[in-house]
mmCIF file of C-alpha atoms and ligand atoms in Angstrom:
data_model
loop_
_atom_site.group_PDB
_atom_site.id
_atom_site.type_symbol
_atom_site.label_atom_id
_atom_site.label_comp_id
_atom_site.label_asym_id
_atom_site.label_seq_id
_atom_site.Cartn_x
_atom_site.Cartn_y
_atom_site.Cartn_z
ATOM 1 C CA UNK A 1 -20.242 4.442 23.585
ATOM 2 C CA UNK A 2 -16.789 3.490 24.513
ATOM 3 C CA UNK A 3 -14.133 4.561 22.532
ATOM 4 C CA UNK A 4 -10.147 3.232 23.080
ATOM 5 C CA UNK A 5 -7.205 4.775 21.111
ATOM 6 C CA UNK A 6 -3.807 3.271 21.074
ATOM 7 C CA UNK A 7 -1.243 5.907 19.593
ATOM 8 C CA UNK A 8 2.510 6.469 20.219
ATOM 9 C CA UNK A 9 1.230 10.196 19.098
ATOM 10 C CA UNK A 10 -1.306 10.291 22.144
ATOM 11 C CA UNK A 11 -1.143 14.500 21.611
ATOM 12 C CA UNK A 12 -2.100 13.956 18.442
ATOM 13 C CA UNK A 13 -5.769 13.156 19.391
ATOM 14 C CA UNK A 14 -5.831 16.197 22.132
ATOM 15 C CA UNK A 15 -8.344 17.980 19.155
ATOM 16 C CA UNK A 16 -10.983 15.028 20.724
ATOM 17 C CA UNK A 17 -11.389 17.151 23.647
ATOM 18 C CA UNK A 18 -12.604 20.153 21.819
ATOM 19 C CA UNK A 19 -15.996 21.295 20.903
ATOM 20 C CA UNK A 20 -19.113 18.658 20.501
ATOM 21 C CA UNK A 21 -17.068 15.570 21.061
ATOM 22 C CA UNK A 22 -15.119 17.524 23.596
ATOM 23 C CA UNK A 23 -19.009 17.992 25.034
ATOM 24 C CA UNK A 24 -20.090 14.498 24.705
ATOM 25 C CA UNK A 25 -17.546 12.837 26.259
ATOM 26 C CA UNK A 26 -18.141 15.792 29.693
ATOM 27 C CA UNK A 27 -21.361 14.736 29.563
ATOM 28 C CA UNK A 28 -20.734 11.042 29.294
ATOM 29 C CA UNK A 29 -22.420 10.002 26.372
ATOM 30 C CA UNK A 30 -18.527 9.611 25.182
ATOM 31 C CA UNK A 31 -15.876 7.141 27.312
ATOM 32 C CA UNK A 32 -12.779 7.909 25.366
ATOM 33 C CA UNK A 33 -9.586 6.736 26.391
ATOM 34 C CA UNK A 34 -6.286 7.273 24.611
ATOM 35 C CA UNK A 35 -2.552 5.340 25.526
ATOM 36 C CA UNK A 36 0.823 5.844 24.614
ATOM 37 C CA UNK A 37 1.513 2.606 22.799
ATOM 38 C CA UNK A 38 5.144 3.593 24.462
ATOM 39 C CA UNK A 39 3.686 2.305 28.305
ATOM 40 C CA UNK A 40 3.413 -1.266 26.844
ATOM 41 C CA UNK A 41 6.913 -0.926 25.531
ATOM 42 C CA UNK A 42 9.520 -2.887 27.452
ATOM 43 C CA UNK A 43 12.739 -2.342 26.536
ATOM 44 C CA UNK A 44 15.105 0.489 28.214
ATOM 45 C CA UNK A 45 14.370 2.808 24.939
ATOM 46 C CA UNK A 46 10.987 1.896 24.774
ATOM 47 C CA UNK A 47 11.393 0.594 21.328
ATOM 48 C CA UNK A 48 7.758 0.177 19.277
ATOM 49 C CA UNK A 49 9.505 -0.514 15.878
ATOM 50 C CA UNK A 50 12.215 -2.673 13.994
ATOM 51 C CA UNK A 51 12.986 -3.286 9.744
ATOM 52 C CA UNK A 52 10.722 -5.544 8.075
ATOM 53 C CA UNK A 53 11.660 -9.035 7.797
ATOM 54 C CA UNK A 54 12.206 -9.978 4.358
ATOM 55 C CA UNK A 55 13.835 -6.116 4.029
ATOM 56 C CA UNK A 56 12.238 -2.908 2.194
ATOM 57 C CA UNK A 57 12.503 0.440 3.327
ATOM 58 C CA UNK A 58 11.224 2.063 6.377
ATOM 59 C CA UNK A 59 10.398 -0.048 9.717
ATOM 60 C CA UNK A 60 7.232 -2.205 11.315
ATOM 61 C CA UNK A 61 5.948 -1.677 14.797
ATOM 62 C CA UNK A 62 6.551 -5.218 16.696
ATOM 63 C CA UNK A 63 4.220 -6.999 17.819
ATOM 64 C CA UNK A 64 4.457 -7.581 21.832
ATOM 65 C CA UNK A 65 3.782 -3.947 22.893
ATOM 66 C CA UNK A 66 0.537 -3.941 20.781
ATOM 67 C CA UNK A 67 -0.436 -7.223 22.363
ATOM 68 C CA UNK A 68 -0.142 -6.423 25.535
ATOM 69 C CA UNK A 69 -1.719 -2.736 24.808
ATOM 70 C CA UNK A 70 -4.852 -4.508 23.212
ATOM 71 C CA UNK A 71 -4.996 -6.693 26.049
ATOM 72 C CA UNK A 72 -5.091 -4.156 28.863
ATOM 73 C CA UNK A 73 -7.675 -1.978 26.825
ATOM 74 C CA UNK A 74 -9.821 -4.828 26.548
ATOM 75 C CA UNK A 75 -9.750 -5.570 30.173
ATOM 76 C CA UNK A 76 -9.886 -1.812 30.665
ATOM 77 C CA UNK A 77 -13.409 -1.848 29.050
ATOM 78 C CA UNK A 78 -14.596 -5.077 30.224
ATOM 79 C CA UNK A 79 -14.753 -2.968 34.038
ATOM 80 C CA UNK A 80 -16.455 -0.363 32.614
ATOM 81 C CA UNK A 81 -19.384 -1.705 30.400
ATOM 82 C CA UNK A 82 -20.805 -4.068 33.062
ATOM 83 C CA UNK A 83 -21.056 -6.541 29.973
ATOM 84 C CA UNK A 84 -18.158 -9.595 31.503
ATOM 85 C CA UNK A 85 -17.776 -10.521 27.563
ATOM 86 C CA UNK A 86 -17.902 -7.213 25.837
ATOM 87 C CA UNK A 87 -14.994 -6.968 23.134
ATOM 88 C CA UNK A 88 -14.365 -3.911 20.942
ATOM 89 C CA UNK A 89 -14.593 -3.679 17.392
ATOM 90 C CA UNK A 90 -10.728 -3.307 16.613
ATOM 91 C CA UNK A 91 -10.228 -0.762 13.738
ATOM 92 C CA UNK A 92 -7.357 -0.563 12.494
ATOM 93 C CA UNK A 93 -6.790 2.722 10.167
ATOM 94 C CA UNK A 94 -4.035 1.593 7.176
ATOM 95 C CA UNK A 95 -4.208 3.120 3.722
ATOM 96 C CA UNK A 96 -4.440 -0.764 2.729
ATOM 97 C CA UNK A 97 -8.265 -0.677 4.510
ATOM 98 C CA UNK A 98 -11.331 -0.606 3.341
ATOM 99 C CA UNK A 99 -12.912 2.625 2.653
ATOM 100 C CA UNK A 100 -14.281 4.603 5.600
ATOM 101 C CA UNK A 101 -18.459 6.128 4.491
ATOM 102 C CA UNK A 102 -21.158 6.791 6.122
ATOM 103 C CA UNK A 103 -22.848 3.764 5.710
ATOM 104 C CA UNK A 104 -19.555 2.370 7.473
ATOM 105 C CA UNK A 105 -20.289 5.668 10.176
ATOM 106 C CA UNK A 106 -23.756 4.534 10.816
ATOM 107 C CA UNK A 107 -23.308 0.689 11.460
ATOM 108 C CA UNK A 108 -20.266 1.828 14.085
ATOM 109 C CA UNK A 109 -22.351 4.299 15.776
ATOM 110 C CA UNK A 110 -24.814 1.243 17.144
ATOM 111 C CA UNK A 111 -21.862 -0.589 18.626
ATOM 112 C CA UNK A 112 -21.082 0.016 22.459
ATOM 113 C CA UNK A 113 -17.300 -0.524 22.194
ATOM 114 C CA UNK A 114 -14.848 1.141 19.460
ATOM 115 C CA UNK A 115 -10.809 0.690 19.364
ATOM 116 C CA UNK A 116 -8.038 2.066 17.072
ATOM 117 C CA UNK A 117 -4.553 0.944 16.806
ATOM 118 C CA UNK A 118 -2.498 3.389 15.058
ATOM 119 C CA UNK A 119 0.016 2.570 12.910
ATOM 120 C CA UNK A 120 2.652 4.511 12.252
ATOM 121 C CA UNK A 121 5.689 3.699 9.696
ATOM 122 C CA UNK A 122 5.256 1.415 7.558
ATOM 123 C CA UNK A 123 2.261 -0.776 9.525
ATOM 124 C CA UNK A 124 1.750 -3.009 12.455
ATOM 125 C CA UNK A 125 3.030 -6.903 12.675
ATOM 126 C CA UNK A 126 0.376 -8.806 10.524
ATOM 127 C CA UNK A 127 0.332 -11.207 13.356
ATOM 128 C CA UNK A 128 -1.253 -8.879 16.083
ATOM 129 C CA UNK A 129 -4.276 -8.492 13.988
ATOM 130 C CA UNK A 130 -4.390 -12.359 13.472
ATOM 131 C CA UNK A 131 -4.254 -12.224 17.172
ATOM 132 C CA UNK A 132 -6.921 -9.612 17.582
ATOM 133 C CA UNK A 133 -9.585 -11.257 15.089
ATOM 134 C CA UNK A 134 -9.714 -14.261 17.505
ATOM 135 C CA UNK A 135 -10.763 -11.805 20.074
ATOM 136 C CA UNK A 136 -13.219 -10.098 18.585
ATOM 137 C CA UNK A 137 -14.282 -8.087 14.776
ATOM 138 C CA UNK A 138 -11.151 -6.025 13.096
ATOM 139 C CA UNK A 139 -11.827 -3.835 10.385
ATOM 140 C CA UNK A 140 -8.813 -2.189 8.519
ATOM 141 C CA UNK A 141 -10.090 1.247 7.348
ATOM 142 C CA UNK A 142 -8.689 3.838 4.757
ATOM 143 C CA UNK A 143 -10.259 7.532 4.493
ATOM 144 C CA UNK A 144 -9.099 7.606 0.696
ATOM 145 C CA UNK A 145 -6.252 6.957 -1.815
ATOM 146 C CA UNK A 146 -3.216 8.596 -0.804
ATOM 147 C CA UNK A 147 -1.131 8.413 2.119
ATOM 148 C CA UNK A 148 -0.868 9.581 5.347
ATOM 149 C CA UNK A 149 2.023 9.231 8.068
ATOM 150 C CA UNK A 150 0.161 7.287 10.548
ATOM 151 C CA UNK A 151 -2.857 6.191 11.583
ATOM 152 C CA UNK A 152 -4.333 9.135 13.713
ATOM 153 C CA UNK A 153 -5.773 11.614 11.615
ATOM 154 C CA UNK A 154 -7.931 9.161 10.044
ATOM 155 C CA UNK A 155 -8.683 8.089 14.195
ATOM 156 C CA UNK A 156 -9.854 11.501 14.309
ATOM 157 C CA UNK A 157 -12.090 11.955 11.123
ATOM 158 C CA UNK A 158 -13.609 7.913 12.199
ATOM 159 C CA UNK A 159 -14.258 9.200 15.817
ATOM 160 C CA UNK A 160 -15.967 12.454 14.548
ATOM 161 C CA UNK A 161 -18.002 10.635 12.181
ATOM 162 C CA UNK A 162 -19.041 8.492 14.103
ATOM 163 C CA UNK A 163 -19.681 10.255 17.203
ATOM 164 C CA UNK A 164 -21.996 12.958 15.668
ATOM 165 C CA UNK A 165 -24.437 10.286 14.863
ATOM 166 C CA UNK A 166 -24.795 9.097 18.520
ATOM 167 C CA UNK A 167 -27.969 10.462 19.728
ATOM 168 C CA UNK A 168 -27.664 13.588 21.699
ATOM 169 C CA UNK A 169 -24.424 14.710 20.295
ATOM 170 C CA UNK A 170 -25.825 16.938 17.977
ATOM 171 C CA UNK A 171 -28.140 19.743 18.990
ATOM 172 C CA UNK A 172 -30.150 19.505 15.991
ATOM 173 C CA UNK A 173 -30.985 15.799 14.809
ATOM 174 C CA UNK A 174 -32.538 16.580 11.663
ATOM 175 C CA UNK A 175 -28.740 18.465 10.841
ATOM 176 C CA UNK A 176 -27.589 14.199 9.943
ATOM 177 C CA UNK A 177 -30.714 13.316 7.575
ATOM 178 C CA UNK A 178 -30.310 16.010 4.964
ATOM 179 C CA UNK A 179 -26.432 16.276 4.438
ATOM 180 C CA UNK A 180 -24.335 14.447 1.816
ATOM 181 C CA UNK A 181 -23.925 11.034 1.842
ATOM 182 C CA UNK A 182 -26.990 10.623 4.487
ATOM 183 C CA UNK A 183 -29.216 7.345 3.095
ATOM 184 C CA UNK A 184 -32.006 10.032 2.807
ATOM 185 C CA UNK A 185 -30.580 12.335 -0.217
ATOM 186 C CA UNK A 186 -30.088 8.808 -2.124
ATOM 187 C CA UNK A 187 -26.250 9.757 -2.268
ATOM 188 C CA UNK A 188 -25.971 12.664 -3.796
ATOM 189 C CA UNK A 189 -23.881 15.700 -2.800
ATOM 190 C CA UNK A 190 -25.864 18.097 -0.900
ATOM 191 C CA UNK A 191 -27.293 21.430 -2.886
ATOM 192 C CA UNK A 192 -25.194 24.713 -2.126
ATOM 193 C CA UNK A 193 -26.224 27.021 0.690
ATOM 194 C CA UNK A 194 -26.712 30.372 1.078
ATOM 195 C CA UNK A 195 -27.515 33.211 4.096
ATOM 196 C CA UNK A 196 -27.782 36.670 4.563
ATOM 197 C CA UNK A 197 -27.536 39.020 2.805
ATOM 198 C CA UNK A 198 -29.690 38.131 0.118
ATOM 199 C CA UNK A 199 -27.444 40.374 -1.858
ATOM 200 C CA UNK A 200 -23.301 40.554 -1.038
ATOM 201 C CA UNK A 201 -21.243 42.635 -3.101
ATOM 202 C CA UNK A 202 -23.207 42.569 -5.998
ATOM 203 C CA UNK A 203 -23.457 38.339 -5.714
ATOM 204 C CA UNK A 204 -27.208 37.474 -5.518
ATOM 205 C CA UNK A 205 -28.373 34.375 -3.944
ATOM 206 C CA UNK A 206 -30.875 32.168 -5.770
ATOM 207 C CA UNK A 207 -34.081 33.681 -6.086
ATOM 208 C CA UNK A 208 -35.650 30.854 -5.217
ATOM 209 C CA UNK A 209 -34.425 30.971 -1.596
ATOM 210 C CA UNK A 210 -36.203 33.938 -1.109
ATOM 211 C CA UNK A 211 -39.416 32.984 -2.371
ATOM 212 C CA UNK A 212 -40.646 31.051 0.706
ATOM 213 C CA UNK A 213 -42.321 28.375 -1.442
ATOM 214 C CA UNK A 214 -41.328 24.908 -0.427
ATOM 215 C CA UNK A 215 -41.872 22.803 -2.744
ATOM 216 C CA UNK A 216 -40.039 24.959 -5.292
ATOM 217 C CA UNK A 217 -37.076 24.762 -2.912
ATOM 218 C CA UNK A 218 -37.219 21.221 -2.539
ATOM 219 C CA UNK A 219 -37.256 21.423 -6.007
ATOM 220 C CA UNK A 220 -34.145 23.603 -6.858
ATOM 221 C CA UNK A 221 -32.266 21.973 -4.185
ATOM 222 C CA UNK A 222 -32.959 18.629 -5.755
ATOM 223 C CA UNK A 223 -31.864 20.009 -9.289
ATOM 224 C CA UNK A 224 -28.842 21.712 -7.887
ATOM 225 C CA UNK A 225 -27.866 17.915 -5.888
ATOM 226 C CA UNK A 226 -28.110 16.371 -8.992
ATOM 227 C CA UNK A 227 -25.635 18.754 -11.154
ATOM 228 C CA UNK A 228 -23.310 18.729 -8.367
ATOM 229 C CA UNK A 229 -23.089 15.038 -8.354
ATOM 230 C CA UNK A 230 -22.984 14.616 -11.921
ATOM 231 C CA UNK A 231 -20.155 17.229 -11.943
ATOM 232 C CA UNK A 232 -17.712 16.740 -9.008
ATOM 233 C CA UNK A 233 -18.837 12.772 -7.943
ATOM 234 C CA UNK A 234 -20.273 11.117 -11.719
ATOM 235 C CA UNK A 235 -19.715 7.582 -9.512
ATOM 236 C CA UNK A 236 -21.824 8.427 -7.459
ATOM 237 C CA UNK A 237 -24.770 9.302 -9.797
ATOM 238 C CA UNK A 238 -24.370 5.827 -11.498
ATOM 239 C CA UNK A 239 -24.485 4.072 -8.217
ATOM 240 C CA UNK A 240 -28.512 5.982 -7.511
ATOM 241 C CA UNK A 241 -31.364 3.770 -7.153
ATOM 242 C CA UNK A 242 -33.762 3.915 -10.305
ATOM 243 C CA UNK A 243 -36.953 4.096 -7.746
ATOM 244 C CA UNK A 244 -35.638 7.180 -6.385
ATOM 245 C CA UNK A 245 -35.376 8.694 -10.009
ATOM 246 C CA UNK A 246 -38.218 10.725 -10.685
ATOM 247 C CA UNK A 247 -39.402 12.814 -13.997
ATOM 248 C CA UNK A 248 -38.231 15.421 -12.776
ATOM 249 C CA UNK A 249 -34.547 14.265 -11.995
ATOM 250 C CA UNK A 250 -34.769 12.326 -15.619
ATOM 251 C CA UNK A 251 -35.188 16.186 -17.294
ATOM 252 C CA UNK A 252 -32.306 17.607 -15.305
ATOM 253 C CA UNK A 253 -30.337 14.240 -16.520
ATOM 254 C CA UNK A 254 -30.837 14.945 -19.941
ATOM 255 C CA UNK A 255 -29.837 18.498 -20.027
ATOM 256 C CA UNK A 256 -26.635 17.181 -18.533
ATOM 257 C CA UNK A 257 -26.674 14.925 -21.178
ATOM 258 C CA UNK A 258 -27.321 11.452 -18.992
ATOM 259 C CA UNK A 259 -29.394 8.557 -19.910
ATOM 260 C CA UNK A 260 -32.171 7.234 -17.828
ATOM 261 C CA UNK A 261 -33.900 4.395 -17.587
ATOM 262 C CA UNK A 262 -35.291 1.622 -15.467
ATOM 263 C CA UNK A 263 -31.684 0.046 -15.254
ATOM 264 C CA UNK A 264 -30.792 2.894 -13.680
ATOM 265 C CA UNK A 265 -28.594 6.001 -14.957
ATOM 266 C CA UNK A 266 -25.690 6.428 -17.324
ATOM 267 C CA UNK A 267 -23.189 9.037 -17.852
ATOM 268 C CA UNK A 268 -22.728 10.526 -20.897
ATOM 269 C CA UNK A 269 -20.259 8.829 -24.075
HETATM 270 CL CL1 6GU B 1 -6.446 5.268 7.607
HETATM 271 N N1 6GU B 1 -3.862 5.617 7.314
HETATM 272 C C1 6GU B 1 -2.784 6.021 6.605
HETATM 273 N N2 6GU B 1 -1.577 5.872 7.159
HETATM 274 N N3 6GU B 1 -2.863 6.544 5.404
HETATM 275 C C2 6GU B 1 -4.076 6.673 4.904
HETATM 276 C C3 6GU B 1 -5.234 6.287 5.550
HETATM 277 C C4 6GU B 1 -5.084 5.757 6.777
HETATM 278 N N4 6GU B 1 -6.298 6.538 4.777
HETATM 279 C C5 6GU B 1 -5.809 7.070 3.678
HETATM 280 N N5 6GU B 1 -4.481 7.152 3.731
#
């Protein structure tokens, strides 16, 4: 995969060269390029920014230097994937995006070609993203509700995210299918973990754990999903299929005072 970053912060992404991504992109599963927006920039002070037409506070990064920065990063990448009409999906991190998952994760992890243009202030001229979408897909993306300075934190959690899931980036596959928010725990919150020692000042771990019967840990772990969800995530719970509810899950519901049915499951009052 090919991965572009457009930042006036280009330091800001230096934790990309670190540890697994730092690995995949030495071993080339990983082409990641970051630019100072500021190279595009043409004025003597290198100016990125000016006030909002139609006034407010705080200022909006103009439009011509992130033109001509998409359009060298697209012709950038064109040389390098062999593909003459390959265009990157354009994401675009803004707390006015849509929400960044891992369903989101998974469907960016089969693309070839990923680029971010970070924002900073208060956003980028609407117009460049007009621009952009004639190109190719953009995708505004938020990581949550609250907000951030600028665009390249969430650049980092997206990249990470994203480039865990690529096949050989991970040592241990199986590590993706179990965790939270994987398709394969139906959306729950993953069970709490435990190691060694079994006992640590005077703070047992679950017996169960150490019983070395499967099923029963499948089964605790299942139980111990469920209450977490209900407790820290109840949105989440509501959102489960009803085919992946089983008797079992429907007694743990109860207890924690849920309803269940075939319409699926409701929190309490
Ligand atoms: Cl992607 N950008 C900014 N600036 N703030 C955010 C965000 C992104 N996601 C949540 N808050």
């Amino acid at each position: 995969m090919r991965i572009d970053v457009v930042s006036i912060f280009p330091e800001y992404l230096s934790p990309l060269e670190l540890s697994l991504i730092g690995k995949a992109r030495q071993t080339g599963l990983l082409d990641l390029h970051v630019h100072d927006l500021r190279s595009w920039a043409t004025d003597r002070h290198r100016t990125v920014d000016d006030a909002p037409l139609g006034g407010g506070a705080g200022m909006v990064m103009r439009p011509e230097p992130w033109a001509a920065a998409l359009a060298a990063v697209r012709e950038a990448g064109r040389g390098s994937l062999e593909e003459p009409e390959a265009v990157p999906h354009l994401l675009v991190p803004s707390p006015a995006g849509v929400p960044f998952t891992q369903a989101m994760a998974h469907d960016l992890a089969g693309e070839a070609w990923l680029a971010f243009a970070c924002g900073r202030y208060e956003g980028i001229d609407e117009r460049v993203l007009e621009a952009a979408a004639e190109q190719g897909p953009v995708t505004p993306v938020s990581l949550g509700d609250y907000v951030l300075n600028g665009g390249e934190v969430a650049v980092l959690a997206v990249v990470e995210a994203v480039a865990r899931l690529l096949p050989g980036v991970l040592g241990n596959p199986e590590s993706v299918v179990e965790e939270s928010h994987a398709p394969a725990t139906g959306g729950l919150l993953e069970a709490p973990v435990y190691t060694r020692p079994a006992t640590w000042e005077g703070r047992s771990a679950p017996e169960v754990l150490l019983s070395g019967h499967h099923a029963k840990v499948a089964a605790w772990r299942r139980e111990q999903s469920l209450r977490r969800t209900a407790d820290r995530r109840p949105d989440l719970l509501e959102q489960l299929d009803p085919a992946q509810v089983t008797r079992a899950d429907r007694a743990v519901l109860a207890d924690l005072g849920w309803e269940s049915g075939d319409s699926g499951v409701r929190r309490p009052g």
